[in-house]
Coordinates of C-alpha atoms in Angstrom, one line a residue:
X1 CA -18.9 -36.3 -26.9
X2 CA -17.9 -39.8 -27.6
X3 CA -20.6 -40.2 -30.3
X4 CA -19.6 -36.8 -31.9
X5 CA -16.0 -37.8 -32.0
X6 CA -16.5 -41.1 -33.9
X7 CA -19.8 -40.6 -35.7
X8 CA -20.4 -38.1 -38.5
X9 CA -23.1 -38.9 -41.1
X10 CA -22.9 -35.6 -43.0
X11 CA -21.5 -37.2 -46.2
X12 CA -22.8 -40.8 -45.9
X13 CA -26.4 -39.7 -45.2
X14 CA -26.5 -37.3 -48.1
X15 CA -24.5 -39.2 -50.7
X16 CA -25.6 -42.8 -50.4
X17 CA -25.1 -43.8 -54.1
X18 CA -21.5 -42.9 -54.2
X19 CA -21.1 -44.6 -50.9
X20 CA -22.5 -47.8 -52.4
X21 CA -20.0 -47.5 -55.2
X22 CA -17.1 -47.2 -52.8
X23 CA -18.4 -50.2 -50.9
X24 CA -18.5 -52.3 -54.1
X25 CA -15.1 -51.3 -55.4
X26 CA -11.7 -51.8 -53.7
X27 CA -9.4 -49.0 -52.4
X28 CA -7.4 -47.5 -55.2
X29 CA -10.0 -48.3 -57.9
X30 CA -10.1 -45.5 -60.4
X31 CA -13.6 -43.8 -60.5
X32 CA -15.3 -44.9 -63.7
X33 CA -18.5 -43.7 -65.4
X34 CA -20.6 -45.6 -62.9
X35 CA -18.9 -43.7 -60.1
X36 CA -19.6 -40.3 -61.7
X37 CA -23.1 -41.3 -62.5
X38 CA -23.7 -42.2 -58.8
X39 CA -22.1 -38.8 -57.9
X40 CA -24.3 -36.9 -60.3
X41 CA -27.4 -38.7 -58.9
X42 CA -26.4 -37.8 -55.3
X43 CA -25.7 -34.2 -56.2
X44 CA -29.2 -33.9 -57.7
X45 CA -30.9 -35.5 -54.7
X46 CA -28.8 -33.5 -52.2
X47 CA -29.4 -30.2 -54.0
X48 CA -33.1 -30.8 -54.0
X49 CA -33.0 -31.6 -50.3
X50 CA -30.7 -28.6 -49.7
X51 CA -28.1 -30.8 -48.0
X52 CA -25.3 -30.7 -50.6
X53 CA -23.4 -28.1 -48.6
X54 CA -23.6 -30.4 -45.6
X55 CA -22.0 -33.2 -47.6
X56 CA -19.4 -30.9 -48.9
X57 CA -18.7 -29.6 -45.4
X58 CA -17.7 -33.1 -44.3
X59 CA -15.2 -33.4 -47.1
X60 CA -14.0 -29.8 -46.4
X61 CA -12.7 -31.0 -43.0
X62 CA -10.1 -33.0 -44.8
X63 CA -9.6 -30.8 -47.9
X64 CA -10.3 -27.1 -47.3
X65 CA -12.2 -25.5 -50.1
X66 CA -14.2 -28.5 -51.2
X67 CA -17.5 -27.2 -49.7
X68 CA -17.8 -24.7 -52.5
X69 CA -16.8 -27.4 -55.0
X70 CA -19.9 -29.4 -53.9
X71 CA -22.3 -26.4 -53.9
X72 CA -21.1 -25.3 -57.3
X73 CA -21.6 -28.7 -58.8
X74 CA -25.0 -29.0 -57.0
X75 CA -26.2 -25.9 -58.7
X76 CA -25.6 -27.5 -62.2
X77 CA -26.5 -31.0 -61.2
X78 CA -30.0 -30.9 -62.8
X79 CA -28.4 -30.2 -66.2
X80 CA -25.9 -33.0 -66.1
X81 CA -26.3 -35.6 -68.9
X82 CA -24.2 -38.7 -69.8
X83 CA -21.3 -39.1 -70.1
X84 CA -21.3 -37.9 -66.5
X85 CA -17.5 -38.2 -66.0
X86 CA -16.8 -35.6 -68.7
X87 CA -19.7 -33.4 -67.6
X88 CA -18.7 -33.2 -63.9
X89 CA -15.0 -32.7 -64.7
X90 CA -16.1 -29.9 -67.1
X91 CA -17.7 -28.1 -64.1
X92 CA -14.4 -28.2 -62.2
X93 CA -11.2 -30.2 -63.0
X94 CA -10.8 -30.8 -59.3
X95 CA -13.4 -33.6 -59.6
X96 CA -10.7 -35.7 -61.4
X97 CA -8.3 -35.4 -58.4
X98 CA -7.5 -38.9 -56.9
X99 CA -7.0 -37.3 -53.5
X100 CA -10.5 -35.9 -53.5
X101 CA -11.9 -39.4 -54.3
X102 CA -9.7 -40.9 -51.6
X103 CA -11.2 -38.5 -49.1
X104 CA -14.7 -39.1 -50.3
X105 CA -14.2 -42.9 -49.8
X106 CA -12.7 -42.2 -46.4
X107 CA -15.8 -40.1 -45.3
X108 CA -18.4 -42.4 -46.9
X109 CA -18.8 -44.3 -43.6
X110 CA -20.6 -42.5 -40.8
X111 CA -18.4 -44.2 -38.2
X112 CA -14.8 -43.1 -38.4
X113 CA -11.5 -42.8 -36.4
X114 CA -10.3 -40.0 -38.7
X115 CA -11.0 -37.2 -36.1
X116 CA -8.9 -39.0 -33.5
X117 CA -6.1 -39.3 -36.1
X118 CA -6.4 -35.6 -36.9
X119 CA -6.3 -34.8 -33.2
X120 CA -2.9 -36.7 -33.1
X121 CA -1.6 -35.0 -36.3
X122 CA -2.1 -38.2 -38.3
X123 CA -4.0 -38.8 -41.5
X124 CA -4.7 -41.5 -44.1
X125 CA -3.0 -41.6 -47.4
X126 CA -4.9 -42.5 -50.6
X127 CA -4.1 -46.1 -49.9
X128 CA -5.6 -46.0 -46.5
X129 CA -2.3 -46.2 -44.5
X130 CA -2.0 -44.0 -41.5
X131 CA 0.8 -41.4 -41.9
X132 CA 1.8 -38.1 -40.2
X133 CA 0.6 -34.9 -41.6
X134 CA 3.2 -32.6 -43.1
X135 CA 5.4 -31.0 -40.5
X136 CA 4.0 -27.5 -41.1
X137 CA 0.5 -28.8 -40.3
X138 CA 1.3 -30.5 -37.0
X139 CA -0.5 -28.5 -34.4
X140 CA -2.4 -30.6 -32.0
X141 CA 0.3 -32.8 -30.4
X142 CA 2.5 -29.8 -29.7
X143 CA -0.5 -28.0 -28.2
X144 CA -1.3 -31.0 -26.0
X145 CA 2.3 -31.1 -24.8
X146 CA 2.3 -27.3 -24.2
X147 CA -1.0 -27.7 -22.2
X148 CA 0.3 -30.4 -20.0
X149 CA 3.7 -28.7 -19.5
X150 CA 2.1 -25.4 -18.6
X151 CA -0.4 -27.1 -16.3
X152 CA 2.5 -28.8 -14.5
X153 CA 4.4 -25.5 -14.1
X154 CA 1.3 -23.8 -12.8
X155 CA 0.6 -26.6 -10.3
X156 CA 4.2 -26.5 -9.1
X157 CA 4.1 -22.7 -8.7
X158 CA 0.8 -22.9 -6.8
X159 CA 2.4 -25.5 -4.5
X160 CA 5.5 -23.4 -3.8
X161 CA 3.4 -20.3 -3.1
X162 CA 0.5 -22.1 -1.4
X163 CA 2.4 -24.4 1.0
X164 CA 3.8 -21.6 3.3
X165 CA 0.6 -19.7 3.1
X166 CA -1.4 -22.7 4.2
X167 CA 1.1 -23.5 6.9
X168 CA 0.8 -19.9 8.2
X169 CA -3.0 -20.2 8.3
X170 CA -2.8 -23.4 10.2
X171 CA -0.5 -22.2 13.0
X172 CA -2.0 -18.8 13.6
X173 CA -4.6 -18.3 16.2
X174 CA -8.1 -18.8 14.9
X175 CA -9.1 -15.1 14.8
X176 CA -6.0 -14.2 12.7
X177 CA -6.3 -17.3 10.6
X178 CA -10.0 -16.5 9.7
X179 CA -9.0 -12.9 8.7
X180 CA -6.3 -14.2 6.4
X181 CA -8.6 -16.9 5.1
X182 CA -11.0 -14.1 3.9
X183 CA -8.1 -12.7 1.9
X184 CA -7.6 -16.1 0.3
X185 CA -11.2 -16.5 -0.6
X186 CA -11.6 -12.9 -1.7
X187 CA -10.8 -13.7 -5.4
X188 CA -13.8 -16.0 -5.5
X189 CA -16.1 -13.0 -4.9
X190 CA -14.8 -11.4 -8.1
X191 CA -15.7 -12.4 -11.6
X192 CA -13.0 -14.5 -13.4
X193 CA -13.3 -12.2 -16.4
X194 CA -12.6 -9.2 -14.2
X195 CA -9.5 -10.8 -12.6
X196 CA -8.2 -11.8 -16.0
X197 CA -8.7 -8.3 -17.4
X198 CA -7.0 -6.8 -14.4
X199 CA -3.9 -8.9 -15.2
X200 CA -4.0 -7.6 -18.8
X201 CA -3.8 -4.1 -17.3
X202 CA -1.0 -5.0 -14.9
X203 CA 1.2 -7.0 -17.4
X204 CA 1.0 -5.0 -20.6
X205 CA 4.1 -3.2 -22.0
X206 CA 2.9 0.1 -20.5
X207 CA 1.2 -1.5 -17.5
X208 CA 1.7 -1.2 -13.8
X209 CA 4.3 -3.8 -13.3
X210 CA 6.6 -2.5 -16.1
X211 CA 6.1 1.0 -14.9
X212 CA 7.2 0.1 -11.4
X213 CA 10.2 -1.8 -12.7
X214 CA 11.3 1.1 -14.8
X215 CA 10.7 3.5 -11.9
X216 CA 12.9 1.3 -9.6
X217 CA 15.6 1.2 -12.3
X218 CA 15.4 -2.6 -12.6
X219 CA 14.7 -2.5 -16.3
X220 CA 15.3 0.3 -18.9
X221 CA 12.4 2.1 -20.4
X222 CA 13.3 0.6 -23.8
X223 CA 13.8 -2.9 -22.3
X224 CA 10.3 -3.3 -20.8
X225 CA 9.4 -7.0 -20.2
X226 CA 7.0 -8.7 -22.6
X227 CA 4.6 -10.3 -20.1
X228 CA 1.4 -10.5 -22.1
X229 CA 0.3 -12.4 -25.2
X230 CA 2.8 -15.1 -24.4
X231 CA 3.3 -18.1 -22.1
X232 CA 4.6 -15.9 -19.2
X233 CA 1.3 -14.0 -19.0
X234 CA -0.7 -17.2 -19.0
X235 CA 1.3 -18.7 -16.3
X236 CA 1.2 -15.6 -14.0
X237 CA -2.5 -15.0 -14.4
X238 CA -3.5 -18.7 -14.0
X239 CA -1.2 -19.2 -11.0
X240 CA -2.9 -16.3 -9.2
X241 CA -6.4 -17.5 -10.2
X242 CA -5.8 -21.1 -9.1
X243 CA -3.7 -20.5 -6.0
X244 CA -6.8 -20.8 -3.6
X245 CA -7.5 -24.2 -5.0
X246 CA -4.1 -25.3 -3.7
X247 CA -4.2 -23.5 -0.4
X248 CA -7.6 -24.8 0.8
X249 CA -6.8 -28.6 0.6
X250 CA -3.4 -27.9 2.2
X251 CA -5.0 -25.9 5.0
X252 CA -7.6 -28.6 5.7
X253 CA -4.8 -31.2 6.1
X254 CA -2.4 -29.0 8.1
X255 CA -4.8 -27.6 10.6
X256 CA -5.4 -30.9 12.5
X257 CA -1.6 -31.7 12.7
X258 CA -0.6 -31.3 16.4
X259 CA 2.4 -28.9 16.7
X260 CA 3.7 -31.2 19.4
X261 CA 4.8 -33.7 16.8
X262 CA 7.5 -31.4 15.3
X263 CA 8.5 -30.1 18.8
X264 CA 9.0 -33.8 19.9
X265 CA 11.2 -34.5 16.9
X266 CA 13.3 -31.5 17.6
X267 CA 13.6 -32.4 21.3
X268 CA 14.9 -35.8 20.3
X269 CA 17.8 -34.1 18.3
X270 CA 16.3 -33.6 14.8
X271 CA 17.1 -30.4 13.0
X272 CA 14.3 -28.1 11.9
X273 CA 14.7 -29.4 8.3
X274 CA 14.8 -33.1 9.4
X275 CA 11.7 -32.6 11.6
X276 CA 9.9 -30.9 8.7
X277 CA 11.0 -33.5 6.1
X278 CA 10.3 -36.7 8.2
X279 CA 7.5 -35.6 10.5
X280 CA 5.5 -32.7 9.1
X281 CA 5.7 -33.1 5.3
X282 CA 4.5 -36.8 5.1
X283 CA 1.3 -35.8 7.0
X284 CA 0.6 -33.1 4.4
X285 CA 0.9 -35.5 1.4
X286 CA -2.9 -36.0 1.1
X287 CA -3.4 -32.2 0.8
X288 CA -0.5 -31.9 -1.7
X289 CA -2.1 -34.6 -3.8
X290 CA -5.6 -33.1 -3.6
X291 CA -4.4 -29.6 -4.4
X292 CA -2.1 -30.8 -7.2
X293 CA -4.8 -32.8 -8.9
X294 CA -7.3 -30.0 -8.5
X295 CA -5.1 -27.3 -9.9
X296 CA -3.7 -29.5 -12.7
X297 CA -7.1 -30.6 -13.9
X298 CA -8.5 -27.0 -13.8
X299 CA -5.4 -25.7 -15.6
X300 CA -5.7 -28.3 -18.4
X301 CA -9.3 -27.2 -19.2
X302 CA -8.9 -23.4 -18.7
X303 CA -10.2 -21.3 -21.6
X304 CA -10.8 -17.6 -20.8
X305 CA -7.5 -16.7 -19.2
X306 CA -5.2 -18.2 -21.9
X307 CA -7.5 -16.6 -24.6
X308 CA -7.2 -13.1 -23.2
X309 CA -3.8 -13.1 -21.7
X310 CA -1.9 -15.7 -23.6
X311 CA -2.4 -14.6 -27.2
X312 CA -1.4 -17.0 -29.9
X313 CA 1.7 -18.4 -28.2
X314 CA 0.1 -18.8 -24.8
X315 CA -3.1 -20.6 -25.6
X316 CA -4.0 -24.1 -24.6
X317 CA -5.8 -27.0 -26.2
X318 CA -9.1 -25.8 -24.7
X319 CA -8.8 -22.7 -26.9
X320 CA -8.6 -24.8 -30.0
X321 CA -11.5 -26.9 -28.9
X322 CA -13.6 -23.8 -28.6
X323 CA -12.4 -22.6 -32.0
X324 CA -13.7 -25.8 -33.7
X325 CA -17.0 -25.6 -31.8
X326 CA -17.7 -21.9 -32.4
X327 CA -15.9 -21.0 -35.6
X328 CA -14.9 -23.9 -37.8
X329 CA -18.1 -25.8 -36.9
X330 CA -16.1 -29.0 -36.8
X331 CA -17.7 -30.5 -33.7
X332 CA -16.4 -34.0 -34.3
X333 CA -12.8 -32.9 -34.2
X334 CA -13.5 -30.8 -31.1
X335 CA -15.1 -33.8 -29.5
X336 CA -12.1 -36.0 -30.4
X337 CA -9.7 -33.4 -28.8
X338 CA -11.9 -33.2 -25.7
X339 CA -12.1 -37.0 -25.4
X340 CA -8.3 -37.4 -25.6
X341 CA -7.9 -34.7 -23.0
X342 CA -10.4 -36.5 -20.7
X343 CA -8.5 -39.8 -21.3
X344 CA -5.2 -38.1 -20.3
X345 CA -6.8 -36.8 -17.0
X346 CA -8.3 -40.2 -16.2
X347 CA -4.8 -41.7 -16.8
X348 CA -3.3 -39.2 -14.4
X349 CA -6.0 -40.0 -11.8
X350 CA -5.2 -43.7 -12.2
X351 CA -1.5 -43.1 -11.8
X352 CA -2.1 -41.1 -8.7
X353 CA -4.2 -43.9 -7.3
X354 CA -1.5 -46.5 -8.0
X355 CA 1.4 -44.4 -6.7
X356 CA -0.2 -42.6 -3.8
X357 CA -3.6 -44.1 -3.2
X358 CA -6.8 -42.3 -3.9
X359 CA -8.0 -43.1 -0.3
X360 CA -5.3 -40.6 0.9
X361 CA -6.8 -37.8 -1.2
X362 CA -8.3 -35.2 1.1
X363 CA -10.1 -32.1 -0.2
X364 CA -11.5 -30.8 3.1

């Protein structure tokens, strides 16, 4: 992943002569006849090797539509004669665009940080300075923020729902606790895709939840709640799916806590809330930390549920990574996005270790 995010030889390997011209001339130099001659030679060689589309694909990452520009010029490359500048521009006036030459210079090196810049909604201007992309093209930073915010909300909801369930499991007699534990583990016996599809049926406009709310008179028939293809649907479905990952670490910590500790605190004059806050809760911190980390990390990388339930407004960064891998074929940008996501998770892990202590983490 690291190599893919910083190494892309599609252009440099197939257009070596124009790369040599860029290396010999400073940034901002206007392409002369020698530059177009090098371009013509590279187009002829790449067309003969059937790699001209690959070179154009690399430039296409930065300027959409340029792949066809390269393939069209490649088909006529064998007929090019001096002066090459006029001949190539005659094929398509876009070859005279300084922005195109700036991008070709930018991608003429196999090693690049451009994909990391793109993943942070940044780019290089024709002079090589790093600037923000136009506001209407800023996608990735907002999606990262949405992913982390939604993961935090899902983690908090799982904690709020999972804490009392884990406490109930820990204080019940073993025969009843085991029975309820089966219900907690039951979702693991069902396919993730089936569970996600079930939530689509439940949450849709004419689904079970809306029908019950209308039947109970809570909402009007014309005022049905929109709970799918948005953030709400993603949060509801992912909270249900990830809830067992919060309950199990909490239960493993709560079960060994002797009930006599809380009873002793209350016998010494503490209220129920004080006994919980000062005696019981601190002993469950390792389970809270483990469950929180587990749910948050799983939420950040989830793909299927946001894609099916979230729609365009409820998708996470993982969905965009999958798009670049499967559809746009921009594996380098996908690798850069994945690397930034991994770095953020490692930073979270480091902060947890500094603030709480990783030695207090308990998964079972």
